[in-house]
PDB file of C-alpha atoms in Angstrom:
ATOM      1  CA  UNK A 628    -106.777  65.806 -23.467  1.00 54.00           C
ATOM      2  CA  UNK A 629    -104.585  63.639 -21.432  1.00 55.00           C
ATOM      3  CA  UNK A 630    -101.006  64.854 -20.871  1.00 56.00           C
ATOM      4  CA  UNK A 631     -98.427  62.560 -22.268  1.00 57.00           C
ATOM      5  CA  UNK A 632     -96.284  60.702 -19.853  1.00 58.00           C
ATOM      6  CA  UNK A 633     -93.084  62.437 -19.040  1.00 56.00           C
ATOM      7  CA  UNK A 634     -90.074  61.290 -20.981  1.00 59.00           C
ATOM      8  CA  UNK A 635     -87.881  58.959 -19.035  1.00 63.00           C
ATOM      9  CA  UNK A 636     -84.253  60.026 -18.949  1.00 64.00           C
ATOM     10  CA  UNK A 637     -81.654  57.612 -17.768  1.00 69.00           C
ATOM     11  CA  UNK A 638     -78.983  59.348 -15.757  1.00 75.00           C
ATOM     12  CA  UNK A 639     -76.027  58.024 -13.931  1.00 82.00           C
ATOM     13  CA  UNK A 640     -75.818  58.626 -10.276  1.00 82.00           C
ATOM     14  CA  UNK A 641     -73.253  61.361 -10.813  1.00 83.00           C
ATOM     15  CA  UNK A 642     -75.473  63.101 -13.408  1.00 83.00           C
ATOM     16  CA  UNK A 643     -78.500  62.771 -11.127  1.00 83.00           C
ATOM     17  CA  UNK A 644     -76.675  64.365  -8.221  1.00 85.00           C
ATOM     18  CA  UNK A 645     -75.534  67.238 -10.464  1.00 84.00           C
ATOM     19  CA  UNK A 646     -79.084  67.821 -11.686  1.00 81.00           C
ATOM     20  CA  UNK A 647     -80.363  67.778  -8.123  1.00 82.00           C
ATOM     21  CA  UNK A 648     -77.880  70.435  -7.161  1.00 83.00           C
ATOM     22  CA  UNK A 649     -78.882  72.599 -10.132  1.00 81.00           C
ATOM     23  CA  UNK A 650     -82.557  72.202  -9.241  1.00 74.00           C
ATOM     24  CA  UNK A 651     -82.018  73.327  -5.698  1.00 76.00           C
ATOM     25  CA  UNK A 652     -79.943  76.329  -6.735  1.00 66.00           C
ATOM     26  CA  UNK A 653     -82.224  77.504  -9.593  1.00 58.00           C
ATOM     27  CA  UNK A 654     -85.672  79.255  -9.455  1.00 56.00           C
ATOM     28  CA  UNK A 655     -88.688  77.159  -8.502  1.00 52.00           C
ATOM     29  CA  UNK A 656     -90.547  75.715 -11.381  1.00 51.00           C
ATOM     30  CA  UNK A 657     -94.065  76.956 -11.905  1.00 48.00           C
ATOM     31  CA  UNK A 658     -96.969  74.842 -10.841  1.00 46.00           C
ATOM     32  CA  UNK A 659     -98.106  72.516 -13.537  1.00 48.00           C
ATOM     33  CA  UNK A 660     -94.806  72.579 -15.351  1.00 50.00           C
ATOM     34  CA  UNK A 661     -93.482  69.292 -16.375  1.00 52.00           C
ATOM     35  CA  UNK A 662     -90.304  68.202 -14.612  1.00 54.00           C
ATOM     36  CA  UNK A 663     -88.158  65.480 -16.045  1.00 53.00           C
ATOM     37  CA  UNK A 664     -88.027  62.449 -13.900  1.00 52.00           C
ATOM     38  CA  UNK A 665     -84.504  61.170 -13.265  1.00 50.00           C
ATOM     39  CA  UNK A 666     -84.283  57.454 -13.081  1.00 50.00           C
ATOM     40  CA  UNK A 667     -81.329  56.430 -11.039  1.00 52.00           C
ATOM     41  CA  UNK A 668     -79.780  53.233 -12.186  1.00 55.00           C
ATOM     42  CA  UNK A 669     -78.408  51.147  -9.376  1.00 54.00           C
ATOM     43  CA  UNK A 670     -74.705  51.293  -9.592  1.00 52.00           C
ATOM     44  CA  UNK A 671     -72.932  48.112  -8.803  1.00 53.00           C
ATOM     45  CA  UNK A 672     -70.035  48.978  -6.601  1.00 54.00           C
ATOM     46  CA  UNK A 673     -66.763  48.223  -8.239  1.00 54.00           C
ATOM     47  CA  UNK A 674     -64.897  45.500  -6.508  1.00 52.00           C
ATOM     48  CA  UNK A 675     -61.214  46.162  -6.292  1.00 53.00           C
ATOM     49  CA  UNK A 676     -59.203  43.426  -7.782  1.00 58.00           C
ATOM     50  CA  UNK A 677     -56.838  41.726  -5.527  1.00 58.00           C
ATOM     51  CA  UNK A 678     -53.305  41.882  -6.773  1.00 52.00           C
ATOM     52  CA  UNK A 679     -52.386  38.660  -8.317  1.00 52.00           C
ATOM     53  CA  UNK A 680     -50.138  36.643  -6.126  1.00 53.00           C
ATOM     54  CA  UNK A 681     -46.694  36.557  -7.413  1.00 53.00           C
ATOM     55  CA  UNK A 682     -45.454  33.126  -8.021  1.00 49.00           C
ATOM     56  CA  UNK A 683     -41.913  32.176  -8.546  1.00 45.00           C
ATOM     57  CA  UNK A 684     -40.908  29.167 -10.478  1.00 47.00           C
ATOM     58  CA  UNK A 685     -38.592  27.363  -8.176  1.00 46.00           C
ATOM     59  CA  UNK A 686     -35.994  25.297  -9.991  1.00 49.00           C
ATOM     60  CA  UNK A 687     -36.090  21.606  -9.293  1.00 46.00           C
ATOM     61  CA  UNK A 688     -32.657  20.585  -8.317  1.00 49.00           C
ATOM     62  CA  UNK A 689     -30.841  17.644  -6.927  1.00 53.00           C
ATOM     63  CA  UNK A 690     -32.730  14.571  -5.879  1.00 52.00           C
ATOM     64  CA  UNK A 691     -36.269  16.125  -6.416  1.00 53.00           C
ATOM     65  CA  UNK A 692     -35.668  16.687 -10.137  1.00 50.00           C
ATOM     66  CA  UNK A 693     -34.100  13.273 -10.530  1.00 50.00           C
ATOM     67  CA  UNK A 694     -37.022  11.602  -8.744  1.00 51.00           C
ATOM     68  CA  UNK A 695     -39.627  13.467 -10.885  1.00 49.00           C
ATOM     69  CA  UNK A 696     -37.889  12.568 -14.127  1.00 54.00           C
ATOM     70  CA  UNK A 697     -37.497   8.965 -13.023  1.00 51.00           C
ATOM     71  CA  UNK A 698     -41.213   8.715 -12.111  1.00 49.00           C
ATOM     72  CA  UNK A 699     -42.407  10.170 -15.435  1.00 45.00           C
ATOM     73  CA  UNK A 700     -40.079   8.119 -17.594  1.00 51.00           C
ATOM     74  CA  UNK A 701     -40.567   4.798 -15.901  1.00 49.00           C
ATOM     75  CA  UNK A 702     -44.350   4.862 -15.334  1.00 48.00           C
ATOM     76  CA  UNK A 703     -45.180   2.544 -18.304  1.00 48.00           C
ATOM     77  CA  UNK A 704     -42.816  -0.115 -17.043  1.00 47.00           C
ATOM     78  CA  UNK A 705     -44.089  -0.282 -13.451  1.00 44.00           C
ATOM     79  CA  UNK A 706     -46.434  -3.108 -12.603  1.00 45.00           C
ATOM     80  CA  UNK A 707     -48.035  -3.772  -9.232  1.00 43.00           C
ATOM     81  CA  UNK A 708     -50.494  -6.356  -7.969  1.00 46.00           C
ATOM     82  CA  UNK A 709     -52.627  -6.102  -4.830  1.00 47.00           C
ATOM     83  CA  UNK A 710     -52.392  -3.628  -2.017  1.00 48.00           C
ATOM     84  CA  UNK A 711     -49.166  -3.450  -0.025  1.00 46.00           C
ATOM     85  CA  UNK A 712     -49.640  -4.264   3.624  1.00 48.00           C
ATOM     86  CA  UNK A 713     -46.167  -3.454   4.884  1.00 48.00           C
ATOM     87  CA  UNK A 714     -44.056  -0.356   5.041  1.00 49.00           C
ATOM     88  CA  UNK A 715     -40.818  -2.117   4.138  1.00 53.00           C
ATOM     89  CA  UNK A 716     -38.519  -1.227   1.239  1.00 54.00           C
ATOM     90  CA  UNK A 717     -40.193  -0.708  -2.141  1.00 50.00           C
ATOM     91  CA  UNK A 718     -38.647  -2.259  -5.241  1.00 52.00           C
ATOM     92  CA  UNK A 719     -38.877  -0.365  -8.529  1.00 48.00           C
ATOM     93  CA  UNK A 720     -38.157  -2.318 -11.696  1.00 53.00           C
ATOM     94  CA  UNK A 721     -36.679  -0.032 -14.315  1.00 50.00           C
ATOM     95  CA  UNK A 722     -36.427  -0.823 -18.041  1.00 51.00           C
ATOM     96  CA  UNK A 723     -33.789  -3.215 -19.391  1.00 53.00           C
ATOM     97  CA  UNK A 724     -33.901  -5.526 -16.395  1.00 50.00           C
ATOM     98  CA  UNK A 725     -32.416  -3.180 -13.815  1.00 52.00           C
ATOM     99  CA  UNK A 726     -33.846  -3.230 -10.300  1.00 52.00           C
ATOM    100  CA  UNK A 727     -33.479  -0.488  -7.703  1.00 51.00           C
ATOM    101  CA  UNK A 728     -34.338  -1.176  -4.069  1.00 54.00           C
ATOM    102  CA  UNK A 729     -35.248   1.833  -1.960  1.00 52.00           C
ATOM    103  CA  UNK A 730     -34.453   0.146   1.333  1.00 52.00           C
ATOM    104  CA  UNK A 731     -31.206   1.013   3.048  1.00 49.00           C
ATOM    105  CA  UNK A 732     -30.158  -2.637   2.906  1.00 48.00           C
ATOM    106  CA  UNK A 733     -31.488  -3.325  -0.596  1.00 48.00           C
ATOM    107  CA  UNK A 734     -29.461  -5.114  -3.229  1.00 47.00           C
ATOM    108  CA  UNK A 735     -29.035  -3.618  -6.669  1.00 47.00           C
ATOM    109  CA  UNK A 736     -29.257  -6.198  -9.441  1.00 48.00           C
ATOM    110  CA  UNK A 737     -28.051  -5.138 -12.866  1.00 46.00           C
ATOM    111  CA  UNK A 738     -28.763  -7.982 -15.251  1.00 48.00           C
ATOM    112  CA  UNK A 739     -27.637  -6.155 -18.350  1.00 49.00           C
ATOM    113  CA  UNK A 740     -24.302  -4.759 -17.201  1.00 49.00           C
ATOM    114  CA  UNK A 741     -23.787  -6.869 -14.108  1.00 48.00           C
ATOM    115  CA  UNK A 742     -20.424  -7.564 -12.581  1.00 44.00           C
ATOM    116  CA  UNK A 743     -19.128  -9.101  -9.398  1.00 49.00           C
ATOM    117  CA  UNK A 744     -16.439  -7.941  -7.021  1.00 49.00           C
ATOM    118  CA  UNK A 745     -14.167 -10.503  -5.511  1.00 51.00           C
ATOM    119  CA  UNK A 746     -11.313 -10.067  -3.102  1.00 52.00           C
ATOM    120  CA  UNK A 747      -7.884 -10.422  -4.726  1.00 52.00           C
ATOM    121  CA  UNK A 748      -6.174 -13.706  -4.156  1.00 55.00           C
ATOM    122  CA  UNK A 749      -3.698 -13.503  -1.299  1.00 57.00           C
ATOM    123  CA  UNK A 750      -0.139 -13.169  -2.359  1.00 55.00           C
ATOM    124  CA  UNK A 751       2.002 -16.170  -1.645  1.00 49.00           C
ATOM    125  CA  UNK A 752       4.084 -15.768   1.435  1.00 46.00           C
ATOM    126  CA  UNK A 753       7.722 -16.039   0.556  1.00 42.00           C
ATOM    127  CA  UNK A 754       9.886 -17.126   3.401  1.00 43.00           C
ATOM    128  CA  UNK A 755      12.672 -14.708   4.131  1.00 41.00           C
ATOM    129  CA  UNK A 756      16.149 -16.085   3.742  1.00 37.00           C
ATOM    130  CA  UNK A 757      17.571 -17.441   6.948  1.00 37.00           C
ATOM    131  CA  UNK A 758      20.384 -15.251   8.150  1.00 33.00           C
ATOM    132  CA  UNK A 759      22.711 -16.481  10.774  1.00 34.00           C
ATOM    133  CA  UNK A 760      22.356 -14.668  14.064  1.00 32.00           C
ATOM    134  CA  UNK A 761      26.060 -14.986  14.605  1.00 35.00           C
ATOM    135  CA  UNK A 762      27.882 -11.757  13.955  1.00 35.00           C
ATOM    136  CA  UNK A 763      31.402 -13.098  13.744  1.00 39.00           C
ATOM    137  CA  UNK A 764      33.502 -11.360  11.096  1.00 40.00           C
ATOM    138  CA  UNK A 765      37.121 -10.601  10.578  1.00 41.00           C
ATOM    139  CA  UNK A 766      39.562  -8.515   8.565  1.00 40.00           C
ATOM    140  CA  UNK A 767      42.389  -9.532   6.297  1.00 38.00           C
ATOM    141  CA  UNK A 768      45.704  -7.819   5.589  1.00 37.00           C
ATOM    142  CA  UNK A 769      46.334  -9.126   2.059  1.00 36.00           C
ATOM    143  CA  UNK A 770      45.255  -7.451  -1.212  1.00 34.00           C
ATOM    144  CA  UNK A 771      41.969  -8.468  -2.861  1.00 34.00           C
ATOM    145  CA  UNK A 772      42.475 -10.855  -5.793  1.00 36.00           C
ATOM    146  CA  UNK A 773      39.891 -12.594  -7.991  1.00 38.00           C
ATOM    147  CA  UNK A 774      39.619 -16.357  -7.368  1.00 37.00           C
ATOM    148  CA  UNK A 775      40.981 -18.531 -10.225  1.00 41.00           C
ATOM    149  CA  UNK A 776      39.221 -21.682 -11.423  1.00 40.00           C
ATOM    150  CA  UNK A 777      40.232 -24.786  -9.474  1.00 38.00           C
ATOM    151  CA  UNK A 778      40.364 -28.311 -10.965  1.00 41.00           C
ATOM    152  CA  UNK A 779      38.695 -31.118  -9.030  1.00 38.00           C
ATOM    153  CA  UNK A 780      41.087 -33.784  -7.715  1.00 36.00           C
ATOM    154  CA  UNK A 781      39.094 -35.669  -5.068  1.00 40.00           C
ATOM    155  CA  UNK A 782      40.848 -38.600  -3.397  1.00 46.00           C
ATOM    156  CA  UNK A 783      39.994 -37.526   0.203  1.00 60.00           C
ATOM    157  CA  UNK A 784      43.118 -35.386   0.572  1.00 89.00           C
ATOM    158  CA  UNK A 785      41.066 -32.315   1.606  1.00 96.00           C
ATOM    159  CA  UNK A 786      38.430 -31.984   4.333  1.00 96.00           C
ATOM    160  CA  UNK A 787      36.509 -29.163   5.935  1.00 96.00           C
ATOM    161  CA  UNK A 788      37.490 -27.779   9.360  1.00 97.00           C
ATOM    162  CA  UNK A 789      34.171 -28.893  10.930  1.00 97.00           C
ATOM    163  CA  UNK A 790      32.176 -32.074  10.287  1.00 93.00           C
ATOM    164  CA  UNK A 791      28.750 -31.627   8.736  1.00 89.00           C
ATOM    165  CA  UNK A 792      27.110 -28.362   7.716  1.00 90.00           C
ATOM    166  CA  UNK A 793      28.253 -25.133   9.348  1.00 93.00           C
ATOM    167  CA  UNK A 794      26.664 -21.696   9.234  1.00 94.00           C
ATOM    168  CA  UNK A 795      28.466 -18.967   7.303  1.00 93.00           C
ATOM    169  CA  UNK A 796      28.169 -15.468   8.758  1.00 89.00           C
ATOM    170  CA  UNK A 797      30.238 -13.728   6.064  1.00 85.00           C
ATOM    171  CA  UNK A 798      31.189 -15.366   2.736  1.00 91.00           C
ATOM    172  CA  UNK A 799      34.192 -14.713   0.530  1.00 84.00           C
ATOM    173  CA  UNK A 800      34.207 -11.575  -1.637  1.00 80.00           C
ATOM    174  CA  UNK A 801      32.932  -8.019  -1.585  1.00 79.00           C
ATOM    175  CA  UNK A 802      30.793  -6.950   1.356  1.00 72.00           C
ATOM    176  CA  UNK A 803      29.783  -3.973   3.440  1.00 74.00           C
ATOM    177  CA  UNK A 804      32.525  -3.650   6.046  1.00 66.00           C
ATOM    178  CA  UNK A 805      30.959  -4.775   9.353  1.00 64.00           C
ATOM    179  CA  UNK A 806      33.370  -2.852  11.567  1.00 67.00           C
ATOM    180  CA  UNK A 807      35.822   0.056  11.490  1.00 61.00           C
ATOM    181  CA  UNK A 808      38.873  -2.183  11.052  1.00 65.00           C
ATOM    182  CA  UNK A 809      37.219  -4.663   8.662  1.00 70.00           C
ATOM    183  CA  UNK A 810      37.803  -4.746   4.913  1.00 68.00           C
ATOM    184  CA  UNK A 811      35.145  -4.369   2.216  1.00 64.00           C
ATOM    185  CA  UNK A 812      36.628  -7.355   0.350  1.00 67.00           C
ATOM    186  CA  UNK A 813      36.554 -10.451   2.491  1.00 78.00           C
ATOM    187  CA  UNK A 814      39.500 -12.712   1.670  1.00 86.00           C
ATOM    188  CA  UNK A 815      38.131 -15.684   3.575  1.00 90.00           C
ATOM    189  CA  UNK A 816      34.944 -17.270   4.865  1.00 92.00           C
ATOM    190  CA  UNK A 817      33.608 -16.792   8.399  1.00 93.00           C
ATOM    191  CA  UNK A 818      32.192 -20.030   9.871  1.00 96.00           C
ATOM    192  CA  UNK A 819      30.113 -19.964  13.070  1.00 95.00           C
ATOM    193  CA  UNK A 820      29.796 -23.428  14.643  1.00 97.00           C
ATOM    194  CA  UNK A 821      29.816 -21.875  18.115  1.00 96.00           C
ATOM    195  CA  UNK A 822      32.455 -20.637  20.537  1.00 97.00           C
ATOM    196  CA  UNK A 823      34.859 -23.320  21.746  1.00 97.00           C
ATOM    197  CA  UNK A 824      34.242 -25.713  18.822  1.00 98.00           C
ATOM    198  CA  UNK A 825      37.419 -27.701  17.901  1.00 98.00           C
ATOM    199  CA  UNK A 826      39.002 -26.804  14.540  1.00 98.00           C
ATOM    200  CA  UNK A 827      40.639 -29.451  12.281  1.00 98.00           C
ATOM    201  CA  UNK A 828      43.363 -28.944   9.648  1.00 98.00           C
ATOM    202  CA  UNK A 829      41.980 -29.001   6.083  1.00 98.00           C
ATOM    203  CA  UNK A 830      44.829 -31.167   4.748  1.00 98.00           C
ATOM    204  CA  UNK A 831      48.184 -32.635   5.691  1.00 98.00           C
ATOM    205  CA  UNK A 832      51.021 -30.124   5.895  1.00 98.00           C
ATOM    206  CA  UNK A 833      53.547 -28.195   7.960  1.00 98.00           C
ATOM    207  CA  UNK A 834      52.858 -25.369  10.410  1.00 98.00           C
ATOM    208  CA  UNK A 835      54.291 -22.131   8.988  1.00 98.00           C
ATOM    209  CA  UNK A 836      52.942 -19.641  11.582  1.00 98.00           C
ATOM    210  CA  UNK A 837      51.459 -20.054  15.068  1.00 98.00           C
ATOM    211  CA  UNK A 838      51.027 -16.956  17.168  1.00 97.00           C
ATOM    212  CA  UNK A 839      49.227 -13.646  17.530  1.00 97.00           C
ATOM    213  CA  UNK A 840      48.164 -11.082  14.916  1.00 95.00           C
ATOM    214  CA  UNK A 841      46.597  -7.648  15.433  1.00 92.00           C
ATOM    215  CA  UNK A 842      43.801  -8.481  12.959  1.00 91.00           C
ATOM    216  CA  UNK A 843      43.491 -12.271  13.231  1.00 94.00           C
ATOM    217  CA  UNK A 844      44.120 -12.525  16.964  1.00 96.00           C
ATOM    218  CA  UNK A 845      45.237 -16.083  17.833  1.00 98.00           C
ATOM    219  CA  UNK A 846      45.926 -17.701  14.444  1.00 98.00           C
ATOM    220  CA  UNK A 847      47.775 -20.503  12.626  1.00 98.00           C
ATOM    221  CA  UNK A 848      48.997 -20.884   9.013  1.00 98.00           C
ATOM    222  CA  UNK A 849      49.651 -24.362   7.583  1.00 98.00           C
ATOM    223  CA  UNK A 850      51.395 -24.985   4.232  1.00 98.00           C
ATOM    224  CA  UNK A 851      50.222 -27.932   2.090  1.00 98.00           C
ATOM    225  CA  UNK A 852      51.388 -29.563  -1.132  1.00 96.00           C
ATOM    226  CA  UNK A 853      48.295 -30.523  -3.117  1.00 95.00           C
ATOM    227  CA  UNK A 854      48.550 -31.643  -6.769  1.00 91.00           C
ATOM    228  CA  UNK A 855      52.129 -30.371  -6.848  1.00 93.00           C
ATOM    229  CA  UNK A 856      51.120 -26.862  -5.799  1.00 95.00           C
ATOM    230  CA  UNK A 857      51.660 -25.005  -2.549  1.00 97.00           C
ATOM    231  CA  UNK A 858      48.402 -24.240  -0.757  1.00 97.00           C
ATOM    232  CA  UNK A 859      48.289 -22.331   2.543  1.00 98.00           C
ATOM    233  CA  UNK A 860      45.358 -22.446   4.990  1.00 98.00           C
ATOM    234  CA  UNK A 861      44.849 -19.728   7.645  1.00 97.00           C
ATOM    235  CA  UNK A 862      42.779 -20.139  10.837  1.00 98.00           C
ATOM    236  CA  UNK A 863      42.013 -16.848  12.623  1.00 96.00           C
ATOM    237  CA  UNK A 864      40.326 -15.468  15.781  1.00 96.00           C
ATOM    238  CA  UNK A 865      40.878 -18.661  17.799  1.00 98.00           C
ATOM    239  CA  UNK A 866      40.668 -18.593  21.568  1.00 98.00           C
ATOM    240  CA  UNK A 867      43.884 -17.290  23.090  1.00 97.00           C
ATOM    241  CA  UNK A 868      46.276 -20.144  23.995  1.00 96.00           C
ATOM    242  CA  UNK A 869      43.968 -22.822  22.533  1.00 97.00           C
ATOM    243  CA  UNK A 870      46.354 -23.954  19.755  1.00 98.00           C
ATOM    244  CA  UNK A 871      49.032 -26.547  20.680  1.00 98.00           C
ATOM    245  CA  UNK A 872      50.839 -26.168  17.342  1.00 98.00           C
ATOM    246  CA  UNK A 873      54.268 -24.678  16.808  1.00 98.00           C
ATOM    247  CA  UNK A 874      56.142 -23.625  13.714  1.00 98.00           C
ATOM    248  CA  UNK A 875      57.547 -26.696  11.911  1.00 98.00           C
ATOM    249  CA  UNK A 876      55.013 -29.163  13.315  1.00 98.00           C
ATOM    250  CA  UNK A 877      53.681 -31.693  10.808  1.00 98.00           C
ATOM    251  CA  UNK A 878      49.953 -32.241  10.791  1.00 98.00           C
ATOM    252  CA  UNK A 879      47.507 -34.567   9.022  1.00 97.00           C
ATOM    253  CA  UNK A 880      44.104 -33.725   7.640  1.00 97.00           C
ATOM    254  CA  UNK A 881      41.822 -33.213  10.641  1.00 96.00           C
ATOM    255  CA  UNK A 882      44.581 -32.545  13.190  1.00 97.00           C
ATOM    256  CA  UNK A 883      43.388 -30.320  16.025  1.00 98.00           C
ATOM    257  CA  UNK A 884      44.388 -26.702  15.342  1.00 98.00           C
ATOM    258  CA  UNK A 885      42.607 -24.746  18.098  1.00 98.00           C
ATOM    259  CA  UNK A 886      39.191 -23.607  19.406  1.00 98.00           C
ATOM    260  CA  UNK A 887      36.739 -21.162  17.838  1.00 98.00           C
ATOM    261  CA  UNK A 888      37.122 -17.777  19.534  1.00 98.00           C
ATOM    262  CA  UNK A 889      36.684 -14.023  19.188  1.00 95.00           C
ATOM    263  CA  UNK A 890      40.194 -12.587  19.323  1.00 96.00           C
ATOM    264  CA  UNK A 891      41.638  -9.815  17.123  1.00 93.00           C
ATOM    265  CA  UNK A 892      39.344  -7.571  15.084  1.00 89.00           C
ATOM    266  CA  UNK A 893      36.153  -9.567  15.365  1.00 90.00           C
ATOM    267  CA  UNK A 894      32.502  -8.956  16.119  1.00 88.00           C
ATOM    268  CA  UNK A 895      31.655 -12.426  17.450  1.00 93.00           C
ATOM    269  CA  UNK A 896      32.956 -15.956  17.981  1.00 96.00           C
ATOM    270  CA  UNK A 897      33.775 -17.534  14.597  1.00 95.00           C
ATOM    271  CA  UNK A 898      36.541 -19.095  12.520  1.00 97.00           C
ATOM    272  CA  UNK A 899      37.990 -16.918   9.791  1.00 95.00           C
ATOM    273  CA  UNK A 900      39.297 -19.459   7.233  1.00 97.00           C
ATOM    274  CA  UNK A 901      41.455 -18.506   4.252  1.00 96.00           C
ATOM    275  CA  UNK A 902      42.790 -20.636   1.380  1.00 96.00           C
ATOM    276  CA  UNK A 903      45.778 -19.100  -0.463  1.00 95.00           C
ATOM    277  CA  UNK A 904      47.155 -20.457  -3.739  1.00 96.00           C
ATOM    278  CA  UNK A 905      50.965 -20.429  -3.777  1.00 95.00           C
ATOM    279  CA  UNK A 906      50.768 -19.068  -0.243  1.00 94.00           C
ATOM    280  CA  UNK A 907      49.624 -15.589  -1.365  1.00 94.00           C
ATOM    281  CA  UNK A 908      46.549 -15.642  -3.655  1.00 93.00           C
ATOM    282  CA  UNK A 909      43.261 -15.856  -1.644  1.00 93.00           C
ATOM    283  CA  UNK A 910      40.411 -17.874  -3.179  1.00 95.00           C
ATOM    284  CA  UNK A 911      36.928 -18.792  -2.009  1.00 94.00           C
ATOM    285  CA  UNK A 912      37.347 -21.665   0.501  1.00 94.00           C
ATOM    286  CA  UNK A 913      33.886 -23.098  -0.285  1.00 93.00           C
ATOM    287  CA  UNK A 914      34.662 -23.243  -4.016  1.00 94.00           C
ATOM    288  CA  UNK A 915      38.047 -24.800  -3.289  1.00 96.00           C
ATOM    289  CA  UNK A 916      36.480 -27.471  -1.040  1.00 95.00           C
ATOM    290  CA  UNK A 917      33.912 -28.331  -3.705  1.00 94.00           C
ATOM    291  CA  UNK A 918      36.631 -28.577  -6.368  1.00 94.00           C
ATOM    292  CA  UNK A 919      38.493 -31.077  -4.196  1.00 93.00           C
ATOM    293  CA  UNK A 920      35.491 -33.189  -3.247  1.00 91.00           C
ATOM    294  CA  UNK A 921      35.278 -31.966   0.356  1.00 89.00           C
TER     295      UNK A 921
END
């Protein structure tokens, strides 16, 4: 009778090693006894898993996010032909007719919402008013009185102290006092034809005053009868000793009165001319001349 084949027992490596140890430690098996055969299954060594690499989702910020979004959104609208052979600026045509040039000197064309920038038109240059460089001014001792209206008589009875146009450095009326002894209301008109210019009487009359005044310096006052009314004309700041007139002298319109000077309280060579109605009421000489056709 043939002995049956021994039963095959599948043991793990650990179980096989334990059985081997028990076999060595126990009593020897008798001859002819059947010993179980341990079949050792090859054990595949376990491979340690590598720890998964930690990845961090970095936020896309700034220009990178904007570029990614722009590329994804505009891909259907981009068309290209051929292979570029240069490395110059690249032009990307975005939807709605807007073009963006990547070159540093590119031009952005916005057909939909386009606009142009133009320099503002230059403002017109307005010429500054011409101000006389002469600084002649004077003071007056009489009270300030408003000028009354003057009727026009004409007839050539009145003339101006200088022929032609003459510069005015300080007109009649309120002003900023130009000096410590000057008044804020100017009772005459300061004319500046130049130092040493001859002065003529404004009308026929009689010399009432010819002398020196602390404010007017060398001055003359002439009384006139015009349209039945007394009119007095005053000529101030003349050159010292330049007037040949004396009190009581009779003069005609244009008679030499003196030379333009800078005497008295004055800041420059000029003629301070006053016109006084009834000998006391100062009025604007330029208005008075115009009213009398001079």
